[in-house]
Coordinates of C-alpha atoms in Angstrom, one line a residue:
Chain A
X8 CA 80.6 -5.9 -1.9
X9 CA 78.8 -8.9 -3.4
X10 CA 80.0 -11.5 -5.8
X11 CA 77.9 -12.6 -8.6
X12 CA 77.9 -15.5 -11.0
X13 CA 77.3 -14.2 -14.5
X14 CA 75.0 -16.1 -17.0
X15 CA 76.8 -19.1 -18.6
X16 CA 77.7 -17.8 -21.9
X17 CA 78.5 -21.2 -23.6
X18 CA 76.3 -24.0 -24.8
X19 CA 76.6 -26.7 -22.1
X20 CA 74.4 -29.9 -21.9
X21 CA 71.6 -30.0 -19.4
X22 CA 73.4 -32.4 -17.1
X23 CA 76.5 -30.2 -17.0
X24 CA 74.2 -27.2 -16.2
X25 CA 72.5 -29.0 -13.4
X26 CA 75.8 -30.1 -12.0
X27 CA 77.2 -26.6 -12.3
X28 CA 74.4 -24.9 -10.5
X29 CA 74.3 -27.6 -7.8
X30 CA 77.8 -26.8 -7.0
X31 CA 77.2 -23.1 -7.3
X32 CA 74.6 -23.3 -4.6
X33 CA 77.4 -24.1 -2.2
X34 CA 79.9 -21.5 -3.5
X35 CA 80.2 -18.1 -1.8
X36 CA 78.4 -16.2 -4.3
X37 CA 75.6 -13.8 -3.5
X38 CA 73.8 -13.3 -6.8
X39 CA 73.4 -15.9 -9.7
X40 CA 72.3 -14.9 -13.2
X41 CA 70.5 -17.7 -15.2
X42 CA 69.5 -17.9 -18.7
X43 CA 70.6 -18.1 -22.3
X44 CA 72.1 -14.8 -23.5
X45 CA 73.7 -15.8 -26.8
X46 CA 71.9 -18.1 -29.0
X47 CA 68.1 -19.1 -29.0
X48 CA 69.0 -22.4 -30.7
X49 CA 70.6 -23.6 -27.5
X50 CA 67.9 -25.4 -25.7
X51 CA 69.5 -27.8 -23.2
X52 CA 67.4 -25.8 -20.7
X53 CA 63.9 -24.5 -21.4
X54 CA 62.2 -21.7 -19.4
X55 CA 60.7 -24.2 -17.0
X56 CA 64.2 -25.8 -16.4
X57 CA 65.7 -22.3 -15.6
X58 CA 62.8 -21.5 -13.3
X59 CA 63.3 -24.8 -11.4
X60 CA 67.1 -24.1 -11.0
X61 CA 66.3 -20.5 -10.0
X62 CA 64.0 -21.7 -7.2
X63 CA 66.6 -24.1 -5.9
X64 CA 69.3 -21.4 -5.8
X65 CA 66.9 -19.0 -4.1
X66 CA 66.1 -21.8 -1.5
X67 CA 69.9 -22.0 -1.0
X68 CA 69.9 -18.3 -0.1
X69 CA 71.1 -16.8 -3.4
X70 CA 69.6 -13.7 -5.1
X71 CA 68.6 -15.0 -8.6
X72 CA 68.4 -12.9 -11.6
X73 CA 67.0 -14.2 -15.0
X74 CA 69.3 -13.0 -18.0
X75 CA 68.1 -12.5 -21.4
X76 CA 69.3 -12.5 -25.1
X77 CA 71.6 -9.8 -26.3
X78 CA 70.6 -10.1 -30.0
X79 CA 66.9 -10.6 -30.8
X80 CA 65.8 -11.2 -34.3
X81 CA 62.7 -13.5 -34.4
X82 CA 59.3 -13.3 -33.1
X83 CA 59.9 -16.6 -31.3
X84 CA 62.7 -15.0 -29.4
X85 CA 60.6 -12.2 -28.4
X86 CA 58.0 -14.7 -27.1
X87 CA 60.6 -16.3 -24.8
X88 CA 61.6 -12.9 -23.8
X89 CA 58.2 -11.9 -22.8
X90 CA 57.8 -15.1 -20.7
X91 CA 61.1 -14.3 -18.9
X92 CA 60.2 -10.7 -18.2
X93 CA 56.8 -11.8 -16.9
X94 CA 58.1 -14.6 -14.7
X95 CA 56.6 -12.9 -11.8
X96 CA 59.2 -14.2 -9.2
X97 CA 62.7 -13.0 -10.1
X98 CA 64.5 -9.9 -11.1
X99 CA 65.5 -9.8 -14.8
X100 CA 68.7 -8.6 -16.5
X101 CA 68.0 -6.8 -19.7
X102 CA 70.8 -7.2 -22.3
X103 CA 68.8 -5.4 -25.0
X104 CA 66.3 -2.5 -25.2
X105 CA 63.5 -4.9 -26.0
X106 CA 63.8 -6.3 -22.5
X107 CA 64.0 -2.9 -21.1
X108 CA 60.8 -1.9 -22.9
X109 CA 58.9 -5.1 -21.7
X110 CA 60.0 -4.8 -18.2
X111 CA 59.7 -0.9 -17.7
X112 CA 56.3 -0.9 -19.3
X113 CA 55.2 -3.5 -16.9
X114 CA 56.6 -1.5 -13.9
X115 CA 59.2 -4.2 -13.2
X116 CA 62.6 -3.3 -11.7
X117 CA 65.5 -4.6 -13.8
X118 CA 69.3 -4.9 -14.2
X119 CA 71.0 -3.6 -17.3
X120 CA 73.6 -6.0 -18.6
X121 CA 76.9 -5.2 -20.2
X122 CA 75.4 -5.0 -23.7
X123 CA 72.9 -2.3 -22.8
X124 CA 75.5 0.3 -23.9
X125 CA 75.4 2.6 -20.9
X126 CA 78.3 5.0 -21.0
X127 CA 77.2 8.1 -19.1
X128 CA 75.1 9.3 -16.0
X129 CA 72.4 10.8 -18.2
X130 CA 71.8 7.4 -19.8
X131 CA 71.5 5.8 -16.5
X132 CA 69.0 8.4 -15.3
X133 CA 66.8 7.6 -18.3
X134 CA 66.7 4.1 -17.2
X135 CA 66.5 4.7 -13.5
X136 CA 63.3 6.6 -14.2
X137 CA 62.0 3.4 -15.8
X138 CA 63.1 1.0 -13.0
X139 CA 66.7 0.4 -13.4
X140 CA 68.2 -1.1 -10.1
X141 CA 71.5 -2.2 -11.1
X142 CA 74.0 -1.8 -14.2
X143 CA 76.9 -3.6 -15.6
X144 CA 79.2 -1.1 -17.4
X145 CA 80.2 -2.1 -21.1
X146 CA 83.4 -4.2 -20.6
X147 CA 85.4 -1.7 -22.6
X148 CA 85.1 1.1 -20.0
X149 CA 88.1 1.9 -17.9
X150 CA 88.3 2.7 -14.1
X151 CA 88.3 6.4 -14.4
X152 CA 85.3 6.4 -16.6
X153 CA 83.4 4.0 -14.4
X154 CA 84.4 6.1 -11.3
X155 CA 83.2 9.3 -13.0
X156 CA 79.8 7.7 -14.0
X157 CA 79.2 6.2 -10.6
X158 CA 80.1 9.5 -8.8
X159 CA 77.1 11.1 -10.7
X160 CA 74.7 8.2 -11.1
X161 CA 71.2 8.3 -9.6
X162 CA 71.1 7.4 -6.0
X163 CA 70.5 3.8 -4.9
X164 CA 71.7 2.4 -8.3
X165 CA 74.0 -0.5 -7.9
X166 CA 77.1 -1.0 -10.2
X167 CA 78.4 -4.5 -11.2
X168 CA 81.8 -4.9 -12.8
X169 CA 82.6 -7.6 -15.2
X170 CA 85.6 -8.9 -13.2
X171 CA 86.4 -12.3 -14.6
X172 CA 86.1 -14.2 -17.8
X173 CA 86.5 -14.2 -21.4
X174 CA 84.8 -11.0 -22.4
X175 CA 81.9 -10.8 -24.9
X176 CA 83.3 -8.4 -27.7
X177 CA 80.8 -8.7 -30.5
X178 CA 77.5 -10.3 -31.6
X179 CA 76.5 -11.2 -35.2
X180 CA 73.6 -12.8 -37.1
X181 CA 76.2 -15.3 -38.4
X182 CA 77.6 -18.2 -36.4
X183 CA 81.3 -18.6 -36.5
X184 CA 81.3 -22.0 -34.8
X185 CA 79.2 -23.2 -37.7
X186 CA 81.4 -21.5 -40.1
X187 CA 84.5 -23.1 -38.7
X188 CA 82.9 -26.4 -39.4
X189 CA 81.6 -25.4 -42.9
X190 CA 78.0 -25.8 -41.7
X191 CA 75.2 -23.6 -42.4
X192 CA 73.8 -21.9 -39.3
X193 CA 70.4 -23.6 -39.6
X194 CA 72.1 -27.0 -39.6
X195 CA 74.8 -26.1 -37.1
X196 CA 74.6 -29.6 -35.5
X197 CA 75.1 -27.8 -32.2
X198 CA 78.8 -27.8 -32.4
X199 CA 79.1 -25.2 -29.7
X200 CA 78.5 -28.3 -27.3
X201 CA 82.0 -29.3 -28.3
X202 CA 83.5 -26.0 -27.0
X203 CA 82.5 -25.4 -23.4
X204 CA 84.8 -22.3 -23.3
X205 CA 84.4 -21.5 -26.9
X206 CA 87.4 -22.0 -29.2
X207 CA 90.4 -19.9 -29.5
X208 CA 91.4 -18.1 -32.6
X209 CA 95.1 -17.4 -33.0
X210 CA 96.8 -14.9 -35.3
X211 CA 99.0 -16.2 -38.0
X212 CA 101.9 -15.8 -35.7
X213 CA 100.3 -18.0 -33.0
X214 CA 99.1 -15.3 -30.6
X215 CA 95.8 -16.3 -28.7
X216 CA 93.5 -13.4 -29.9
X217 CA 89.8 -14.2 -29.9
X218 CA 87.4 -16.9 -28.7
X219 CA 84.5 -18.0 -30.9
X220 CA 81.3 -18.8 -29.0
X221 CA 78.6 -19.2 -31.7
X222 CA 77.3 -15.8 -32.8
X223 CA 79.3 -14.2 -30.0
X224 CA 83.0 -13.3 -30.4
X225 CA 84.9 -13.1 -27.1
X226 CA 88.4 -12.2 -26.1
X227 CA 90.7 -15.3 -26.0
X228 CA 92.2 -13.7 -22.9
X229 CA 90.3 -13.8 -19.5
X230 CA 89.6 -10.5 -17.9
X231 CA 91.0 -10.7 -14.5
X232 CA 90.3 -7.8 -12.0
X233 CA 91.1 -9.9 -8.9
X234 CA 94.1 -7.5 -8.2
X235 CA 91.7 -4.6 -8.6
X236 CA 89.1 -5.6 -6.0
X237 CA 90.0 -2.8 -3.6
X238 CA 90.2 -0.2 -6.4
X239 CA 86.8 -1.1 -7.5
X240 CA 85.4 -0.9 -4.1
X241 CA 87.1 2.5 -3.9
X242 CA 85.1 3.8 -6.7
X243 CA 81.7 2.6 -5.6
X244 CA 81.4 -0.7 -7.4
X245 CA 79.0 -2.8 -5.4
X246 CA 79.2 -6.2 -7.2
X247 CA 81.9 -8.2 -8.9
X248 CA 80.8 -10.6 -11.7
X249 CA 82.4 -13.9 -12.3
X250 CA 81.6 -15.2 -15.9
X251 CA 81.4 -19.0 -15.6
X252 CA 83.9 -21.2 -17.4
X253 CA 84.0 -25.0 -17.9
X254 CA 86.5 -25.6 -15.1
X255 CA 87.5 -24.1 -11.9
X256 CA 84.6 -21.5 -11.4
X257 CA 84.3 -22.5 -7.9
X258 CA 87.9 -21.9 -7.1
X259 CA 87.7 -18.5 -8.8
X260 CA 84.7 -17.5 -6.8
X261 CA 86.5 -18.5 -3.7
X262 CA 89.6 -16.4 -4.6
X263 CA 87.4 -13.3 -5.1
X264 CA 85.8 -13.9 -1.8
X265 CA 89.1 -14.1 -0.1
X266 CA 90.1 -10.9 -1.9
X267 CA 87.1 -9.2 -0.5
X268 CA 88.3 -10.4 3.0
X269 CA 91.7 -8.9 2.3
X270 CA 93.7 -11.6 0.7
X271 CA 93.9 -10.9 -2.9
X272 CA 97.2 -12.7 -3.6
X273 CA 95.9 -15.6 -5.4
X274 CA 97.4 -16.5 -8.7
X275 CA 94.7 -17.5 -11.1
X276 CA 96.8 -17.6 -14.3
X277 CA 96.7 -21.4 -14.5
X278 CA 92.9 -21.4 -14.3
X279 CA 92.4 -19.5 -17.5
X280 CA 91.9 -21.1 -20.8
X281 CA 94.9 -19.3 -22.4
X282 CA 96.0 -16.3 -20.3
X283 CA 94.7 -13.1 -18.7
X284 CA 94.3 -9.4 -19.4
X285 CA 93.1 -6.2 -17.7
X286 CA 93.8 -3.6 -20.3
X287 CA 90.4 -2.1 -20.4
X288 CA 90.3 -1.3 -16.8
X289 CA 93.6 0.6 -17.1
X290 CA 92.5 2.5 -20.1
X291 CA 94.4 0.6 -22.6
X292 CA 93.6 -1.8 -25.3
X293 CA 91.4 -4.6 -23.8
X294 CA 94.0 -7.3 -24.4
X295 CA 96.8 -5.6 -22.6
Chain B
X21 CA 61.4 5.6 -50.6
X22 CA 64.3 8.0 -49.9
X23 CA 67.8 7.5 -51.0
X24 CA 70.1 8.6 -48.1
X25 CA 73.8 9.0 -49.2
X26 CA 76.9 9.5 -47.3
X27 CA 78.9 12.8 -47.3
X28 CA 82.4 12.4 -45.6
X29 CA 83.4 15.9 -47.1
X30 CA 82.0 18.7 -49.3
X31 CA 82.9 17.1 -52.6
X32 CA 81.1 13.9 -51.7
X33 CA 78.1 16.0 -50.5
X34 CA 77.9 17.8 -53.9
X35 CA 78.4 14.6 -55.8
X36 CA 75.6 12.8 -53.9
X37 CA 73.1 15.8 -54.4
X38 CA 74.1 16.2 -58.1
X39 CA 73.4 12.5 -58.7
X40 CA 70.0 12.7 -57.0
X41 CA 70.3 11.8 -53.3
X42 CA 67.2 12.8 -51.4
X43 CA 69.2 13.2 -48.3
X44 CA 72.9 13.4 -47.3
X45 CA 74.0 12.4 -43.8
X46 CA 77.2 13.7 -42.3
X47 CA 79.1 14.4 -39.1
X48 CA 81.1 16.9 -37.3
X49 CA 84.8 16.7 -37.3
X50 CA 85.3 15.0 -34.0
X51 CA 84.5 11.9 -32.0
X52 CA 80.7 12.6 -31.8
X53 CA 80.0 10.5 -35.0
X54 CA 80.9 7.0 -36.0
X55 CA 83.1 7.8 -39.0
X56 CA 85.7 9.8 -37.1
X57 CA 88.7 9.6 -39.5
X58 CA 91.4 12.1 -40.2
X59 CA 90.5 14.3 -43.2
X60 CA 86.8 13.4 -43.1
X61 CA 83.7 15.2 -41.8
X62 CA 82.7 18.9 -41.5
X63 CA 83.9 22.0 -39.9
X64 CA 81.6 24.9 -39.4
X65 CA 82.6 26.7 -42.6
X66 CA 82.3 23.5 -44.8
X67 CA 79.1 22.7 -43.1
X68 CA 77.6 26.1 -43.9
X69 CA 78.5 25.7 -47.5
X70 CA 77.3 22.1 -47.6
X71 CA 73.9 23.1 -46.0
X72 CA 73.5 25.9 -48.6
X73 CA 74.2 23.5 -51.4
X74 CA 71.7 21.0 -50.1
X75 CA 68.8 23.4 -49.3
X76 CA 69.3 25.3 -52.5
X77 CA 68.2 22.2 -54.2
X78 CA 65.5 21.2 -52.0
X79 CA 67.1 18.2 -50.4
X80 CA 67.8 17.3 -46.7
X81 CA 70.7 16.9 -44.3
X82 CA 70.7 14.4 -41.5
X83 CA 73.5 14.8 -38.8
X84 CA 75.1 11.7 -37.3
X85 CA 75.8 12.1 -33.7
X86 CA 75.9 8.5 -33.1
X87 CA 78.6 7.7 -30.6
X88 CA 78.4 7.1 -26.9
X89 CA 79.8 9.9 -24.8
X90 CA 81.5 9.2 -21.5
X91 CA 81.3 11.7 -18.6
X92 CA 84.5 13.5 -19.6
X93 CA 83.0 14.1 -23.2
X94 CA 79.5 14.8 -22.2
X95 CA 79.8 18.6 -22.8
X96 CA 81.2 18.1 -26.3
X97 CA 78.3 15.9 -27.2
X98 CA 75.8 18.2 -25.6
X99 CA 77.2 21.2 -27.7
X100 CA 77.2 19.1 -30.8
X101 CA 73.3 18.6 -30.2
X102 CA 73.1 22.3 -29.7
X103 CA 74.8 23.0 -33.0
X104 CA 72.7 20.6 -34.9
X105 CA 69.5 22.2 -33.5
X106 CA 70.8 25.7 -34.4
X107 CA 71.6 24.5 -37.9
X108 CA 68.0 23.2 -38.1
X109 CA 69.2 19.8 -39.7
X110 CA 66.4 17.8 -41.0
X111 CA 67.1 15.0 -38.4
X112 CA 69.7 14.0 -35.9
X113 CA 70.9 10.4 -35.9
X114 CA 71.7 9.4 -32.4
X115 CA 72.2 6.1 -30.4
X116 CA 73.1 7.1 -26.8
X117 CA 70.2 7.3 -24.3
X118 CA 71.7 10.4 -22.8
X119 CA 72.1 12.1 -26.0
X120 CA 68.6 11.2 -27.2
X121 CA 67.1 12.4 -23.9
X122 CA 68.9 15.6 -23.9
X123 CA 67.9 16.4 -27.6
X124 CA 64.3 15.3 -27.1
X125 CA 63.9 17.5 -24.0
X126 CA 65.9 20.5 -25.0
X127 CA 64.7 20.6 -28.7
X128 CA 61.3 19.0 -29.0
X129 CA 61.1 20.3 -32.6
X130 CA 64.2 18.4 -33.7
X131 CA 63.6 15.2 -35.5
X132 CA 65.4 12.2 -34.0
X133 CA 66.4 9.1 -35.8
X134 CA 67.7 6.0 -34.0
X135 CA 71.2 5.3 -35.4
X136 CA 72.2 1.8 -36.4
X137 CA 74.7 2.1 -33.6
X138 CA 71.6 1.9 -31.2
X139 CA 71.5 -1.9 -32.1
X140 CA 67.8 -2.0 -32.2
X141 CA 66.8 -5.2 -34.0
X142 CA 63.2 -5.7 -32.8
X143 CA 60.0 -3.7 -32.7
X144 CA 60.0 -3.8 -28.9
X145 CA 63.3 -2.1 -28.8
X146 CA 61.9 0.5 -31.2
X147 CA 58.9 1.0 -29.0
X148 CA 61.2 2.0 -26.2
X149 CA 63.0 4.6 -28.2
X150 CA 59.8 5.9 -29.7
X151 CA 58.1 6.2 -26.3
X152 CA 60.9 7.7 -24.4
X153 CA 62.3 10.2 -27.0
X154 CA 59.7 10.4 -29.8
X155 CA 62.1 9.1 -32.5
X156 CA 60.4 9.0 -35.8
X157 CA 62.8 6.6 -37.7
X158 CA 65.4 4.0 -37.0
X159 CA 68.2 2.5 -39.0
X160 CA 68.4 -1.3 -38.6
X161 CA 71.6 -3.1 -38.0
X162 CA 72.7 -5.2 -40.9
X163 CA 71.9 -8.5 -39.3
X164 CA 68.2 -9.2 -40.0
X165 CA 66.9 -11.4 -42.8
X166 CA 64.5 -10.1 -45.3
X167 CA 61.5 -11.7 -43.7
X168 CA 62.6 -10.4 -40.2
X169 CA 62.8 -6.9 -41.7
X170 CA 59.3 -7.4 -43.0
X171 CA 57.9 -8.7 -39.7
X172 CA 59.6 -5.8 -37.9
X173 CA 58.1 -3.3 -40.2
X174 CA 54.6 -4.7 -39.7
X175 CA 54.9 -3.9 -36.0
X176 CA 57.2 -0.9 -35.9
X177 CA 56.0 2.4 -34.3
X178 CA 58.5 4.2 -36.5
X179 CA 59.8 4.6 -40.0
X180 CA 62.5 2.2 -41.0
X181 CA 65.7 2.9 -42.9
X182 CA 67.9 0.0 -44.1
X183 CA 71.3 -0.3 -45.5
X184 CA 71.2 -0.9 -49.2
X185 CA 74.8 -0.8 -50.2
X186 CA 78.4 -0.5 -48.9
X187 CA 80.8 -2.1 -46.6
X188 CA 79.3 -4.8 -44.6
X189 CA 79.4 -4.8 -40.8
X190 CA 78.9 -8.4 -39.8
X191 CA 78.5 -7.6 -36.2
X192 CA 75.6 -5.9 -34.7
X193 CA 76.5 -2.3 -35.0
X194 CA 76.9 -0.6 -31.5
X195 CA 77.7 -4.0 -30.0
X196 CA 81.2 -4.6 -31.4
X197 CA 84.3 -3.9 -29.3
X198 CA 86.8 -5.8 -31.4
X199 CA 88.6 -2.5 -32.3
X200 CA 89.1 -1.4 -28.7
X201 CA 90.1 -4.9 -27.6
X202 CA 93.2 -4.6 -30.1
X203 CA 93.6 -0.8 -30.2
X204 CA 91.9 0.9 -27.3
X205 CA 89.3 2.7 -29.5
X206 CA 86.0 1.6 -30.6
X207 CA 83.1 2.9 -32.7
X208 CA 81.1 3.4 -29.5
X209 CA 83.6 5.5 -27.6
X210 CA 85.8 7.1 -30.3
X211 CA 83.7 6.8 -33.5
X212 CA 86.3 4.7 -35.3
X213 CA 86.8 1.0 -36.1
X214 CA 90.6 0.2 -36.5
X215 CA 92.1 3.7 -35.9
X216 CA 94.5 4.7 -38.5
X217 CA 97.2 5.5 -36.0
X218 CA 97.2 1.9 -34.8
X219 CA 97.5 0.5 -38.3
X220 CA 100.7 -1.0 -39.7
X221 CA 101.6 -2.4 -43.1
X222 CA 104.9 -4.3 -43.1
X223 CA 106.8 -6.1 -45.9
X224 CA 108.4 -9.1 -44.5
X225 CA 109.9 -12.3 -45.9
X226 CA 106.7 -14.1 -45.4
X227 CA 104.5 -11.6 -47.1
X228 CA 102.8 -8.2 -46.6
X229 CA 101.6 -8.1 -43.0
X230 CA 98.7 -5.8 -41.8
X231 CA 98.5 -5.1 -38.0
X232 CA 96.2 -3.3 -35.7
X233 CA 97.6 -2.4 -32.4
X234 CA 100.4 -4.8 -32.9
X235 CA 98.1 -7.7 -33.6
X236 CA 98.6 -9.5 -36.9
X237 CA 95.3 -9.3 -38.7
X238 CA 96.4 -10.7 -42.0
X239 CA 99.3 -11.7 -44.0
X240 CA 99.1 -11.8 -47.8
X241 CA 101.5 -13.3 -50.4
X242 CA 102.5 -11.7 -53.7
X243 CA 99.6 -10.9 -56.0
X244 CA 97.0 -10.8 -53.2
X245 CA 95.5 -7.6 -52.1
X246 CA 96.0 -6.4 -48.5
X247 CA 92.9 -4.9 -47.1
X248 CA 92.7 -2.4 -44.4
X249 CA 93.3 -4.3 -41.2
X250 CA 89.7 -4.6 -39.8
X251 CA 89.6 -7.3 -37.2
X252 CA 86.4 -9.1 -38.5
X253 CA 88.2 -9.3 -41.9
X254 CA 91.3 -11.0 -40.7
X255 CA 92.6 -14.5 -41.2
X256 CA 93.2 -16.4 -38.1
X257 CA 94.1 -20.0 -37.0
X258 CA 91.9 -22.6 -35.5
X259 CA 91.5 -26.5 -36.1
X260 CA 94.9 -26.5 -37.9
X261 CA 93.7 -24.1 -40.6
X262 CA 94.1 -20.5 -41.4
X263 CA 91.0 -18.9 -42.6
X264 CA 88.8 -15.9 -42.6
X265 CA 87.3 -17.1 -39.3
X266 CA 84.6 -14.2 -39.2
X267 CA 84.1 -12.7 -42.5
X268 CA 85.6 -12.5 -46.1
X269 CA 86.0 -9.0 -47.3
X270 CA 82.7 -8.4 -49.3
X271 CA 80.3 -5.6 -49.8
X272 CA 76.5 -5.4 -49.2
X273 CA 74.3 -4.9 -52.2
X274 CA 70.6 -5.1 -52.0
X275 CA 69.6 -4.0 -55.5
X276 CA 67.8 -7.4 -56.0
X277 CA 65.7 -6.8 -53.0
X278 CA 64.5 -3.3 -53.8
X279 CA 60.8 -4.1 -54.7
X280 CA 60.5 -6.2 -51.6
X281 CA 61.9 -3.5 -49.3
X282 CA 59.6 -1.1 -50.9
X283 CA 56.5 -3.4 -50.7
X284 CA 57.5 -3.8 -47.0
X285 CA 57.3 -0.1 -46.4
X286 CA 61.0 0.7 -45.9
X287 CA 61.1 4.5 -45.8
X288 CA 64.7 5.0 -46.9
X289 CA 67.6 3.2 -48.3
X290 CA 70.9 4.1 -46.7
X291 CA 74.2 4.0 -48.7
X292 CA 77.2 3.3 -46.4
X293 CA 80.7 5.0 -47.0
X294 CA 81.4 8.4 -45.5
X295 CA 85.0 7.2 -45.5
X296 CA 84.9 6.5 -49.2
X297 CA 85.9 8.9 -52.1
X298 CA 83.6 11.4 -53.9
X299 CA 83.9 9.2 -57.0
X300 CA 82.5 6.3 -55.1
X301 CA 79.6 8.4 -53.7
X302 CA 78.9 9.7 -57.2
X303 CA 78.9 6.3 -58.8
X304 CA 76.8 4.6 -56.2
X305 CA 74.3 7.5 -55.9
X306 CA 73.8 7.6 -59.7
X307 CA 73.0 3.8 -59.8
X308 CA 70.8 3.8 -56.8
X309 CA 68.8 6.8 -58.0
X310 CA 68.1 5.0 -61.3
X311 CA 67.1 1.9 -59.6
X312 CA 64.8 3.4 -57.0
X313 CA 63.1 5.5 -59.8
X314 CA 62.7 2.4 -61.8
X315 CA 61.3 0.4 -58.8
X316 CA 58.9 3.1 -57.9
X317 CA 57.7 3.5 -61.5
X318 CA 57.1 -0.1 -61.9
X319 CA 57.9 -2.5 -59.0
X320 CA 56.5 -5.5 -60.6
X321 CA 58.9 -5.2 -63.6
X322 CA 61.8 -4.2 -61.6
X323 CA 65.1 -6.1 -62.4
X324 CA 68.6 -4.8 -61.6
X325 CA 70.3 -3.9 -64.8
X326 CA 73.6 -5.6 -65.6
X327 CA 75.3 -2.2 -66.0
X328 CA 74.2 -1.2 -62.5
X329 CA 75.6 -4.3 -60.9
X330 CA 78.8 -4.0 -62.8
X331 CA 79.2 -0.2 -61.8
X332 CA 78.6 -1.2 -58.2
X333 CA 80.9 -4.2 -58.5
X334 CA 83.7 -1.9 -59.5
X335 CA 83.5 0.2 -56.3
X336 CA 82.8 -2.7 -54.0
X337 CA 85.3 -3.7 -51.2
X338 CA 86.8 -7.0 -52.1
X339 CA 85.1 -6.6 -55.6
X340 CA 82.3 -8.8 -54.8
X341 CA 79.0 -8.2 -53.4
X342 CA 76.5 -10.1 -51.2
X343 CA 72.9 -9.7 -49.9
X344 CA 74.3 -10.1 -46.4
X345 CA 71.9 -11.2 -43.8
X346 CA 68.9 -10.3 -45.9
X347 CA 69.0 -13.4 -47.9
X348 CA 69.0 -15.7 -44.8
X349 CA 66.2 -18.2 -44.7
X350 CA 67.2 -19.2 -41.3
X351 CA 67.2 -17.5 -38.0

């Protein structure tokens, strides 16, 4: 089994991203996903910056995958998407069917991210005919369902599980970070920069419920499937995704590496922004 | 420009047709459609009666089969496609790649529309569904601005249907798991947002509390109206304030934009609300029929009448309407 580092879902300044990936080059991860998947207004890294980091990580022995926006609205976003899909060096993760279209019509193999909405083997077959190499199940799928899909999925297809992180739950045209500051989206003043893990929404009785990350709504609780590593291996999952967070990502990756080597006893509770959950995996409400 | 109206049951279907809907859309009584609520949708007998009613009046029926089957449910979805084909519905509205693939290969004569649950927001995404499955139309998620809709239409390989009126999903449809996060069932998997069995209303000393899956979605004081606990419409706390962090309860109403939608080449206006009452369907269909007729007759002169806006305002959720994302000038 491999460990992957998912795309950074938050808006971090360029120097933070540089430092993060310099460190990541030394972590025991096999695959690193790079790129902006949430909001095209976040531009601390441009295409060329991502490519430069991608090459450095590749030199450090990592498999690099360029990831793409989940919600495309403007032509300028399609233009960036075309550039990423046509990069000519690295595999691309499609988080939307626009990317699937661009990649498959160019004969490029691709990864389908968690928002590609793949729920059954026949859907995977459609994409496998078009070059799908690896897929990430929607975060809401449970172990039994993933097992049933994997058992019937096209041969050679890899399955990557979202194993750690605040889970992306919804996308909107509106920005809820700007909304919290009473700012219009077109003058958001890049307030996402102030929230390197998003900010937590609590219910009126104080329960940590959701996390706001610009146009993306996440779970406040961190999905933690560290105790499920063997179960995941057992059903044919080939890769485990750790979604980056502002602090401790290296320690989390190391804990997953040790779990793969048989020592899954690490208690990561204190490394989470507010607490953990694994409900989806067990067929319950996600926050359970 | 067609008027496509919701039919959650037979009385609504008749109301829509009587008031001039060109098309009604409906679903089977199970998880295969995205309005899977108790008491809604059509069993075989009602469906036969409904189809007779619609066809006897020269109108059309679209069948929504727009959820995402998991392996354990695949047979049920497959049979639903079979039934739709046997019934010779005028179009099947689907989102899942597997369902679309099965329908396109097994029933090449069956017209396919991409559901809003397919989350296609760009013409590149539409090209994919068009090339792979031969879809002839797509319903756009309620997240694009008017100018983005116009741009998409200029490049789209298929007809476009947009939402004109109804409850406003602020999240991209097909990409929202808020319901399953709190209550285990989502529109994608179970065809429902906020499943009724997980909803609780509780009078407490601090006010009326609405909960979903145990999570406190909102608490209202005396005199305030408690809405159905939909997560995106709840009040939460951050930065020392309690507020509608995602959305205030409002409805979408695009009457003002009708001439522009028409000029852009929109093929159909969709009215949301299969879960709403026949009275709602009747009222909304009546207004939109008049509006579309007026717009088609003289687009330059078109102005929404005050009485239309008032009639729509009365049936709106939260009693207020908005242009939603369409009016955005920003990206």
